[in-house]
Short mmCIF file of N, CA, C and O in Angstrom, two decimals:
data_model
loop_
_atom_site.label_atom_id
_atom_site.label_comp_id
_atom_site.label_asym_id
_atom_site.label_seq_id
_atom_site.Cartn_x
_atom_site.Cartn_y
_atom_site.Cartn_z
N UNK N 1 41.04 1.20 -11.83
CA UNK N 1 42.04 2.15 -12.25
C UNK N 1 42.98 2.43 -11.07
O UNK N 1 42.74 2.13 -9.90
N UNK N 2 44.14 3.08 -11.55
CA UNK N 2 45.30 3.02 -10.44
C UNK N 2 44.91 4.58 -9.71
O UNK N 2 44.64 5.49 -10.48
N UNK N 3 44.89 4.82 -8.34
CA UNK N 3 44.66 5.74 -8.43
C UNK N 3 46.24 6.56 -7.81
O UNK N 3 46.58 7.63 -8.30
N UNK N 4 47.09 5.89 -6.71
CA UNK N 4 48.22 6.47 -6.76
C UNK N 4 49.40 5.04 -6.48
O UNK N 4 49.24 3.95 -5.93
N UNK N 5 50.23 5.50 -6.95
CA UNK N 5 51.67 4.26 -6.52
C UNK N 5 52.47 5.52 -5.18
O UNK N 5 52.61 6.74 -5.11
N UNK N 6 52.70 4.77 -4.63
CA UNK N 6 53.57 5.27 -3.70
C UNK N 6 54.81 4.24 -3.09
O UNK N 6 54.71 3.04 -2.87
N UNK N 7 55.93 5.05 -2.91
CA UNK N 7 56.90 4.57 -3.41
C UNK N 7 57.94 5.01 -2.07
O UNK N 7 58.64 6.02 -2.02
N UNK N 8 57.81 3.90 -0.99
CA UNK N 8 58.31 4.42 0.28
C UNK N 8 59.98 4.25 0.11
O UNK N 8 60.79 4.95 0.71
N UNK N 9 60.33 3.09 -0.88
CA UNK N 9 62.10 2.92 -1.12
C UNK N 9 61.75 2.51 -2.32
O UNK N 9 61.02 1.51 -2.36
N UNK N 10 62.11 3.09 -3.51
CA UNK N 10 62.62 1.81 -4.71
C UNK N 10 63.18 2.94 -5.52
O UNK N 10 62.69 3.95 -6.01
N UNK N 11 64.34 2.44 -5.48
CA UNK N 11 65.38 3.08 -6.33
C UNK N 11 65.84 4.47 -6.19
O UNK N 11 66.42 4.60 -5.12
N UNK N 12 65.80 5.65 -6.93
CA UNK N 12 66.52 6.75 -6.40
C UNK N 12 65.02 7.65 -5.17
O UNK N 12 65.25 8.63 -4.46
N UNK N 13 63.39 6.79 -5.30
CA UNK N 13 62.39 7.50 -4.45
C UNK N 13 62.47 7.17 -3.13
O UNK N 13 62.55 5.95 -2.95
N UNK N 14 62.49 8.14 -1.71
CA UNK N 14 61.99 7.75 -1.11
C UNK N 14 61.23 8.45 -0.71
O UNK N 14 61.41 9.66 -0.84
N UNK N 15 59.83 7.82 0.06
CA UNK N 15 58.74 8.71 0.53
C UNK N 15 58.19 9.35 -0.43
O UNK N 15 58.02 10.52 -0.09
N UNK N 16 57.76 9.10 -1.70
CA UNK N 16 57.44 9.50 -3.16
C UNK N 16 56.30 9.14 -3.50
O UNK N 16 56.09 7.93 -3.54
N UNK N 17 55.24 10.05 -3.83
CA UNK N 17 54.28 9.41 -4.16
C UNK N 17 53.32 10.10 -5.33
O UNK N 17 53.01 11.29 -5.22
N UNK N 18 52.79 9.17 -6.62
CA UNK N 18 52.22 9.71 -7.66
C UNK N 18 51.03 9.34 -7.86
O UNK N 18 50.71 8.16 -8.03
N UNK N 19 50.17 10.43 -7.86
CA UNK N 19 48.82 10.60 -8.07
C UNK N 19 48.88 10.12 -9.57
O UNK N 19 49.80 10.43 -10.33
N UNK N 20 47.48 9.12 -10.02
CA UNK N 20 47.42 8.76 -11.24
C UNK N 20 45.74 9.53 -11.95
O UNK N 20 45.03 10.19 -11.20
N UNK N 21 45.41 9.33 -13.16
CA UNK N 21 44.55 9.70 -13.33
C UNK N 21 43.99 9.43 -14.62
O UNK N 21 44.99 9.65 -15.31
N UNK N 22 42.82 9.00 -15.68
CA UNK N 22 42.29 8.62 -16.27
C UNK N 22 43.65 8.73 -17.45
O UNK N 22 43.40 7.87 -18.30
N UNK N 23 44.62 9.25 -17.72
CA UNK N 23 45.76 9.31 -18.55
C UNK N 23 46.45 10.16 -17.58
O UNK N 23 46.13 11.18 -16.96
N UNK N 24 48.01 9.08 -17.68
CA UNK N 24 48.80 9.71 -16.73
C UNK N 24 50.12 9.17 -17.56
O UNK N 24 50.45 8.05 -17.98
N UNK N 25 50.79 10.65 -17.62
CA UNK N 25 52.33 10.84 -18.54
C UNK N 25 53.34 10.83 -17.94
O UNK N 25 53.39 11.85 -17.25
N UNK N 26 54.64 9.94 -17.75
CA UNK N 26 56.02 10.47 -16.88
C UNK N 26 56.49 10.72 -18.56
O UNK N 26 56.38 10.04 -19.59
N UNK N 27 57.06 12.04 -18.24
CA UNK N 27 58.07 12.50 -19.10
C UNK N 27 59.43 12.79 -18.51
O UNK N 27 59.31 13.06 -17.32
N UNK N 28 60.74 12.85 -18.94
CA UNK N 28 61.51 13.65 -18.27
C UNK N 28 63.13 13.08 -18.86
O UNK N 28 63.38 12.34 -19.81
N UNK N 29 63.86 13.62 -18.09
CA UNK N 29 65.37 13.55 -18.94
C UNK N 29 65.65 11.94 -18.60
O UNK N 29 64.83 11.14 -18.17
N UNK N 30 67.10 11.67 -18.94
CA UNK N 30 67.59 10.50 -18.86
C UNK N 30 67.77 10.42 -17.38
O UNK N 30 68.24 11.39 -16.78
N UNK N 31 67.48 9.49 -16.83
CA UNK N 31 68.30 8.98 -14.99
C UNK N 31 66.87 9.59 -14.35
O UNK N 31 66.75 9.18 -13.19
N UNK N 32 66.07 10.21 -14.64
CA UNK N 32 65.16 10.88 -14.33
C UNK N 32 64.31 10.06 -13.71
O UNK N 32 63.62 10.83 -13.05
N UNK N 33 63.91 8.95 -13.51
CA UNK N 33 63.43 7.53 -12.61
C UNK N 33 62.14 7.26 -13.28
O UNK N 33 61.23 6.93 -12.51
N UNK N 34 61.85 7.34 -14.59
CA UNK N 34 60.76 6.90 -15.60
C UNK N 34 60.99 5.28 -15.58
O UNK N 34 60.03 4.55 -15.31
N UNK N 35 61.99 4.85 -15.81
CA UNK N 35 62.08 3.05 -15.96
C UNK N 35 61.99 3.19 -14.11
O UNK N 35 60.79 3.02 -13.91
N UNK N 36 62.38 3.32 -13.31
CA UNK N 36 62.17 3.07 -11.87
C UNK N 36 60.43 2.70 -11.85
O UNK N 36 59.88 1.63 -11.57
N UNK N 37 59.82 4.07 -12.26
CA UNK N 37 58.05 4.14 -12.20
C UNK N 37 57.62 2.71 -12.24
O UNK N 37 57.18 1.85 -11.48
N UNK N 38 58.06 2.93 -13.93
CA UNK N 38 57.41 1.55 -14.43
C UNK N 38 57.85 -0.01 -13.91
O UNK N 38 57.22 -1.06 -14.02
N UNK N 39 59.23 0.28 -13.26
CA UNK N 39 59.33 -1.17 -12.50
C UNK N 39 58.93 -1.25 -11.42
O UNK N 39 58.72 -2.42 -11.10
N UNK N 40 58.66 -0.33 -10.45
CA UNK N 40 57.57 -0.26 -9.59
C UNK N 40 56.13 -0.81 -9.44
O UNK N 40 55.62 -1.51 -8.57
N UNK N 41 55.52 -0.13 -10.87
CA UNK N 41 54.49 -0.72 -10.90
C UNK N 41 54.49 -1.90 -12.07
O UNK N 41 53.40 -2.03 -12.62
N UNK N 42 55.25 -2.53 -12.40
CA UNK N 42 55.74 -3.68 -12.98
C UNK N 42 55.21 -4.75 -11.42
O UNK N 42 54.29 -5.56 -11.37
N UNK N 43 56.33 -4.30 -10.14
CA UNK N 43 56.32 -5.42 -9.25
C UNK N 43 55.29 -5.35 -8.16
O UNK N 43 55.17 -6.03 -7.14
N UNK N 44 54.48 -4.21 -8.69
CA UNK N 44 53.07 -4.58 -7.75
C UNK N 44 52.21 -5.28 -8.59
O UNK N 44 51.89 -6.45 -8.36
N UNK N 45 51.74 -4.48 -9.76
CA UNK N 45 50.77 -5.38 -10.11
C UNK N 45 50.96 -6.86 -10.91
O UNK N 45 49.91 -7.30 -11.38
N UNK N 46 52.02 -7.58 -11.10
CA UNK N 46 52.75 -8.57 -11.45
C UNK N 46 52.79 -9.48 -10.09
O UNK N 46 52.46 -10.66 -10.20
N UNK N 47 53.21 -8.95 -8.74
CA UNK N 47 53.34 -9.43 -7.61
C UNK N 47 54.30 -10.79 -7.99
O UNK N 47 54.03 -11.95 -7.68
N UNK N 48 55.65 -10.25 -8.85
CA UNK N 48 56.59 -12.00 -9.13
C UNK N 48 57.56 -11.94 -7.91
O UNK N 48 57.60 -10.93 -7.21
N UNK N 49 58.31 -13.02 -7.66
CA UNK N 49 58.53 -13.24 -6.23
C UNK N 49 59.47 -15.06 -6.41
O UNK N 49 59.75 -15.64 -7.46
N UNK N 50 59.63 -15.35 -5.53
CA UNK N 50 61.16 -16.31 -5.55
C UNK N 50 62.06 -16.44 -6.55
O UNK N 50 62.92 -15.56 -6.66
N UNK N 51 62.06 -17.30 -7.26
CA UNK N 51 63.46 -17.39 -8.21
C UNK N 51 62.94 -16.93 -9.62
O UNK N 51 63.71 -16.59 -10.51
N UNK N 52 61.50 -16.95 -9.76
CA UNK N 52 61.79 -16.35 -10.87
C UNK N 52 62.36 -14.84 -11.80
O UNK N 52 62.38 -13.66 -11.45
N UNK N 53 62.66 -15.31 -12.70
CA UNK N 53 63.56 -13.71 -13.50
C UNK N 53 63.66 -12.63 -12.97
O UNK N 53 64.63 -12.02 -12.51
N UNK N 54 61.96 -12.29 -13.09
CA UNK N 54 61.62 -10.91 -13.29
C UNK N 54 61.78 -10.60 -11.58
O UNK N 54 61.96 -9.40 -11.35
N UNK N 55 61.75 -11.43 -10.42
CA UNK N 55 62.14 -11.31 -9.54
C UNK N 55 63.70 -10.87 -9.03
O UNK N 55 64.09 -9.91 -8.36
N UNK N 56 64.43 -12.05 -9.68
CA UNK N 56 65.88 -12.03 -9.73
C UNK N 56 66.32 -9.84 -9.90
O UNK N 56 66.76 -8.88 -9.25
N UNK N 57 65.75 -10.25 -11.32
CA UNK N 57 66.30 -8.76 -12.21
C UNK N 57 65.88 -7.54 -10.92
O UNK N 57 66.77 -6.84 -10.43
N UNK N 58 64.67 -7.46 -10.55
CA UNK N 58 64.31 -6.42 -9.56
C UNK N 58 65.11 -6.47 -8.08
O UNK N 58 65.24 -5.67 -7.16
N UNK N 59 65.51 -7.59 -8.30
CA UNK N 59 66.47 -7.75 -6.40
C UNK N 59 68.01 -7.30 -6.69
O UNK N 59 68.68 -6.59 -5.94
N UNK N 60 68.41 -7.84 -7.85
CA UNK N 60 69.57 -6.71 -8.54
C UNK N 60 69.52 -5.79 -9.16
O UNK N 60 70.56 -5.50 -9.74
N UNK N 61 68.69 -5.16 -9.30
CA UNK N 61 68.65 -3.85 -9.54
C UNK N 61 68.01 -2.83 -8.25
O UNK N 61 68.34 -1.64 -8.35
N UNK N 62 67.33 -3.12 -7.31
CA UNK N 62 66.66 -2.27 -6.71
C UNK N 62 66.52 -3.10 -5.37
O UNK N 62 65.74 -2.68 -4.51
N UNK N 63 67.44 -4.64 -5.07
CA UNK N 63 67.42 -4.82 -3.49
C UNK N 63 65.79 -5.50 -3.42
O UNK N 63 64.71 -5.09 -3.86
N UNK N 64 66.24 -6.80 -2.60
CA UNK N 64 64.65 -7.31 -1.80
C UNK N 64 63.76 -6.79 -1.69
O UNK N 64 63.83 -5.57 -1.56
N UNK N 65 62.55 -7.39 -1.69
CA UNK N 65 61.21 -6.77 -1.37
C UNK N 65 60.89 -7.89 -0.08
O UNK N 65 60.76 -9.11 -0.08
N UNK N 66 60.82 -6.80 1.05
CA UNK N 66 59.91 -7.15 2.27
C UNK N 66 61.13 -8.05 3.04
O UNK N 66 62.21 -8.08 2.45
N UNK N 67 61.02 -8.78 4.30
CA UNK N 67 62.03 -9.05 4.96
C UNK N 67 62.14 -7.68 6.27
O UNK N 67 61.50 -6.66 6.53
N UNK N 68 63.37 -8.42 6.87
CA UNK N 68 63.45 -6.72 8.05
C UNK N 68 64.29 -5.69 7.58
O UNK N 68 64.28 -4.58 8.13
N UNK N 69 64.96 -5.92 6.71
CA UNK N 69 65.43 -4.41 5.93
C UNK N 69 65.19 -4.52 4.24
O UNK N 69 66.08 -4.85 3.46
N UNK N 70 64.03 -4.23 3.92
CA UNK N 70 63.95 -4.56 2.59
C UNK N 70 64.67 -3.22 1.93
O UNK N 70 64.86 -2.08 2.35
N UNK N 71 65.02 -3.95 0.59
CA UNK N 71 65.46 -2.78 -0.22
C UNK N 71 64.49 -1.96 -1.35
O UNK N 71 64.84 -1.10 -2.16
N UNK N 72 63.20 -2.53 -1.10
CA UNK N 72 62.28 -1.70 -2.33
C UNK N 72 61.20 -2.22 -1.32
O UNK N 72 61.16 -3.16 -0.53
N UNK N 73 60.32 -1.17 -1.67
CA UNK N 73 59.12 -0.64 -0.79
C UNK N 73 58.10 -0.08 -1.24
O UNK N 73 57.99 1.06 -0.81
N UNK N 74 57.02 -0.50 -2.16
CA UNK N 74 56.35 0.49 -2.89
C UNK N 74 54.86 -0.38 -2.97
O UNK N 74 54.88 -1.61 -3.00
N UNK N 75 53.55 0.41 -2.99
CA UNK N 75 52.17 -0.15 -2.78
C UNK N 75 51.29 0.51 -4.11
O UNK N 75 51.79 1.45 -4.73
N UNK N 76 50.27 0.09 -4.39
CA UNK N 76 49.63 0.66 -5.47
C UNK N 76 47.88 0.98 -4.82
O UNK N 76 47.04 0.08 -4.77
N UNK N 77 47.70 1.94 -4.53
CA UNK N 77 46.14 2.07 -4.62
C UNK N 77 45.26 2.38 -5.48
O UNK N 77 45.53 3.26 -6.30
N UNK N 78 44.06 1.77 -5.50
CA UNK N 78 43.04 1.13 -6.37
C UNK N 78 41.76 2.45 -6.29
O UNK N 78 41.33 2.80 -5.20
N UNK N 79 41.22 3.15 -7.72
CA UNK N 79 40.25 3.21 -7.16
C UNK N 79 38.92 2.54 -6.79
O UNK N 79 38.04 3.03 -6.08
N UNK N 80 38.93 1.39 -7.35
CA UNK N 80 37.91 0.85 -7.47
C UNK N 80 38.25 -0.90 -7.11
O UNK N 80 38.52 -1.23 -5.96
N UNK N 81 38.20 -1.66 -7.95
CA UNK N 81 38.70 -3.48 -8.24
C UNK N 81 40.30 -3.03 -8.08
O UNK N 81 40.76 -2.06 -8.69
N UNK N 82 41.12 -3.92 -7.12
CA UNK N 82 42.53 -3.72 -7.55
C UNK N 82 42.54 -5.15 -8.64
O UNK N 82 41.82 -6.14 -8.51
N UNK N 83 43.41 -4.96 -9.55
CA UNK N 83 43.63 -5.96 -10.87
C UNK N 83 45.21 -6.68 -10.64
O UNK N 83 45.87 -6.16 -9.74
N UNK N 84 45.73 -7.64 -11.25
CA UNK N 84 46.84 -8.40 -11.44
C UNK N 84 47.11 -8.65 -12.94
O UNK N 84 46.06 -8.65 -13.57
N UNK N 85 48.10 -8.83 -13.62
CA UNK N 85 49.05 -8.89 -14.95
C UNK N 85 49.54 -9.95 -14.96
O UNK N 85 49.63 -10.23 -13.76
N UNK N 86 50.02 -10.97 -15.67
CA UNK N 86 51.14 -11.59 -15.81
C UNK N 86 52.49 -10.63 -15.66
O UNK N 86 52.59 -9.46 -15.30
N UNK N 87 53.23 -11.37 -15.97
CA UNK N 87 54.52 -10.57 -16.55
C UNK N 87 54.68 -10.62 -17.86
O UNK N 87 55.55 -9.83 -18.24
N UNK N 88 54.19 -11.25 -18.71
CA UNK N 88 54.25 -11.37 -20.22
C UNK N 88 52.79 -10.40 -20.55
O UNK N 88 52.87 -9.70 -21.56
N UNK N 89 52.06 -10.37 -20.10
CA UNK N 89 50.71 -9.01 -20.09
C UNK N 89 51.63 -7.76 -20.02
O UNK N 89 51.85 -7.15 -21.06
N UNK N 90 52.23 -7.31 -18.77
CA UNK N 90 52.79 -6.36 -18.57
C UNK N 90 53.97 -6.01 -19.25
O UNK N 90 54.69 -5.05 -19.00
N UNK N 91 54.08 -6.60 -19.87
CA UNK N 91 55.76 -6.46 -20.51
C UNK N 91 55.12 -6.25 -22.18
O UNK N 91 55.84 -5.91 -23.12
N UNK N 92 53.75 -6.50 -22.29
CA UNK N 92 53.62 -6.55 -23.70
C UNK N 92 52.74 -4.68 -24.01
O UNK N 92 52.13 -4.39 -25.04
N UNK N 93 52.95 -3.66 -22.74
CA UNK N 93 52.53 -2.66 -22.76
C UNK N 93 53.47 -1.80 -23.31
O UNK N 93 54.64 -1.83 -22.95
N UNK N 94 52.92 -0.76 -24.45
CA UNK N 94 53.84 -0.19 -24.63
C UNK N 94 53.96 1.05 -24.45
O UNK N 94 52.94 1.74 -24.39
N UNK N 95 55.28 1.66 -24.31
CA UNK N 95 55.60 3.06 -23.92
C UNK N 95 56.34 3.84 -24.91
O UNK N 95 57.20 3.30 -25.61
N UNK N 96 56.03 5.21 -25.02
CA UNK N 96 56.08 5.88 -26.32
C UNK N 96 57.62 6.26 -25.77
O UNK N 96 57.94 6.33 -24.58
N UNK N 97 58.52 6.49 -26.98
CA UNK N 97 59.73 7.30 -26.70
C UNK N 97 59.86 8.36 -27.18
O UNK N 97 59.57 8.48 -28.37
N UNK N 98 60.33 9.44 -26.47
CA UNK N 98 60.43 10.92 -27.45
C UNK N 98 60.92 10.89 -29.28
O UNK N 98 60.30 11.44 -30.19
N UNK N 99 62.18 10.07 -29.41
CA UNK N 99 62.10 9.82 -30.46
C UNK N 99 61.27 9.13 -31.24
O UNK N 99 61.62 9.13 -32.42
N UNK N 100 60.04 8.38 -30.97
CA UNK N 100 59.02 7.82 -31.95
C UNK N 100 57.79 8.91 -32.37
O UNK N 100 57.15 8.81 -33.42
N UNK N 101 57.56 10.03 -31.28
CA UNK N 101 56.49 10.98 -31.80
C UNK N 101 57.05 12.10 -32.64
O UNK N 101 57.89 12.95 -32.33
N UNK N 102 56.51 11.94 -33.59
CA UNK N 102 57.03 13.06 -34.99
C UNK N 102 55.04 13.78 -35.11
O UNK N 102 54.21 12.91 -35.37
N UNK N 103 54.70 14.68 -34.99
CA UNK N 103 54.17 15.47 -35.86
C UNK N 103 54.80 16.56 -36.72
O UNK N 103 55.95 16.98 -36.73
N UNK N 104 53.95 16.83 -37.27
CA UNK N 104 54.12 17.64 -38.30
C UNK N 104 52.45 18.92 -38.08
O UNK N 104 51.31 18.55 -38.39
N UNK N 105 52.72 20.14 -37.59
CA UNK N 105 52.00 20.93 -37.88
C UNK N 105 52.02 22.33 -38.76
O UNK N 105 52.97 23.03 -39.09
N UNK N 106 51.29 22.40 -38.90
CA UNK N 106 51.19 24.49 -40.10
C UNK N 106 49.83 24.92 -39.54
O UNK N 106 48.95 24.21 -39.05
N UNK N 107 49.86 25.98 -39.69
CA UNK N 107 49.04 27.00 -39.51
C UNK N 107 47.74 26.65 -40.13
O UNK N 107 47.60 26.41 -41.33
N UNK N 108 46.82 26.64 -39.24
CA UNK N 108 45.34 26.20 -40.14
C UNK N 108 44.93 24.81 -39.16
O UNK N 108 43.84 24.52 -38.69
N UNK N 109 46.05 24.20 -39.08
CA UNK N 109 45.53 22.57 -38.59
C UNK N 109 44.68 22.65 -37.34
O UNK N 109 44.77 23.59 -36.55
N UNK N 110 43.83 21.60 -37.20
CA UNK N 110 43.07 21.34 -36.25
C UNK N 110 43.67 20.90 -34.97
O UNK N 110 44.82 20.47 -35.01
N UNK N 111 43.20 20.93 -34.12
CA UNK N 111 43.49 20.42 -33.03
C UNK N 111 44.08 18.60 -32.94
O UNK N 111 43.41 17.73 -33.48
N UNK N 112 45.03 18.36 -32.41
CA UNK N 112 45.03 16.71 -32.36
C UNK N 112 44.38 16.33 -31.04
O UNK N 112 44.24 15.15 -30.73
#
């Protein structure tokens, strides 16, 4: 399990760091750095790198990784086994959007 990402440069974080935990939620407005998170930990545990895509896409959007002035900077600690993804694994995870959760509650209902 992840236990924190920390996030020394990538994108609007620096020196940023998020504690994770058996379920762990980013919520928050638009620009708010929720797609940053997840491409963060997209390019650790993916670890993609020369010409391919998903490399390309992260060096234009968020600057080199590693080199003497890199432009993204970010590590993942493990509590336990650290694990690896494809990029087609990781890309096939999905993330809820405010507009897809609809309940419906009344008075009486149980707990969800």
């Amino acid at each position: 399990m992840i236990k924190k990402l920390s996030l020394t440069k990538f994108g609007k974080f620096i020196d940023k760091e998020f504690p994770f935990s058996g379920v762990t939620v980013f919520i928050g407005d638009n620009e708010a750095g929720k797609s940053t998170i997840f491409d963060a930990l997209f390019d650790n545990i993916c670890n993609v790198g020369g010409n391919a895509t998903y490399a390309k896409n992260l060096n234009n959007r968020y600057g080199a990784k590693g080199g003497k002035n890199p432009g993204r900077e970010s590590s993942l600690e493990f509590n336990d086994v650290e694990f690896e993804f494809s990029p087609e694994e990781f890309l096939n995870l999905y993330a809820v959007k405010s507009g897809e959760v609809i309940s419906n509650l009344s008075s009486g209902d149980g707990w969800i």
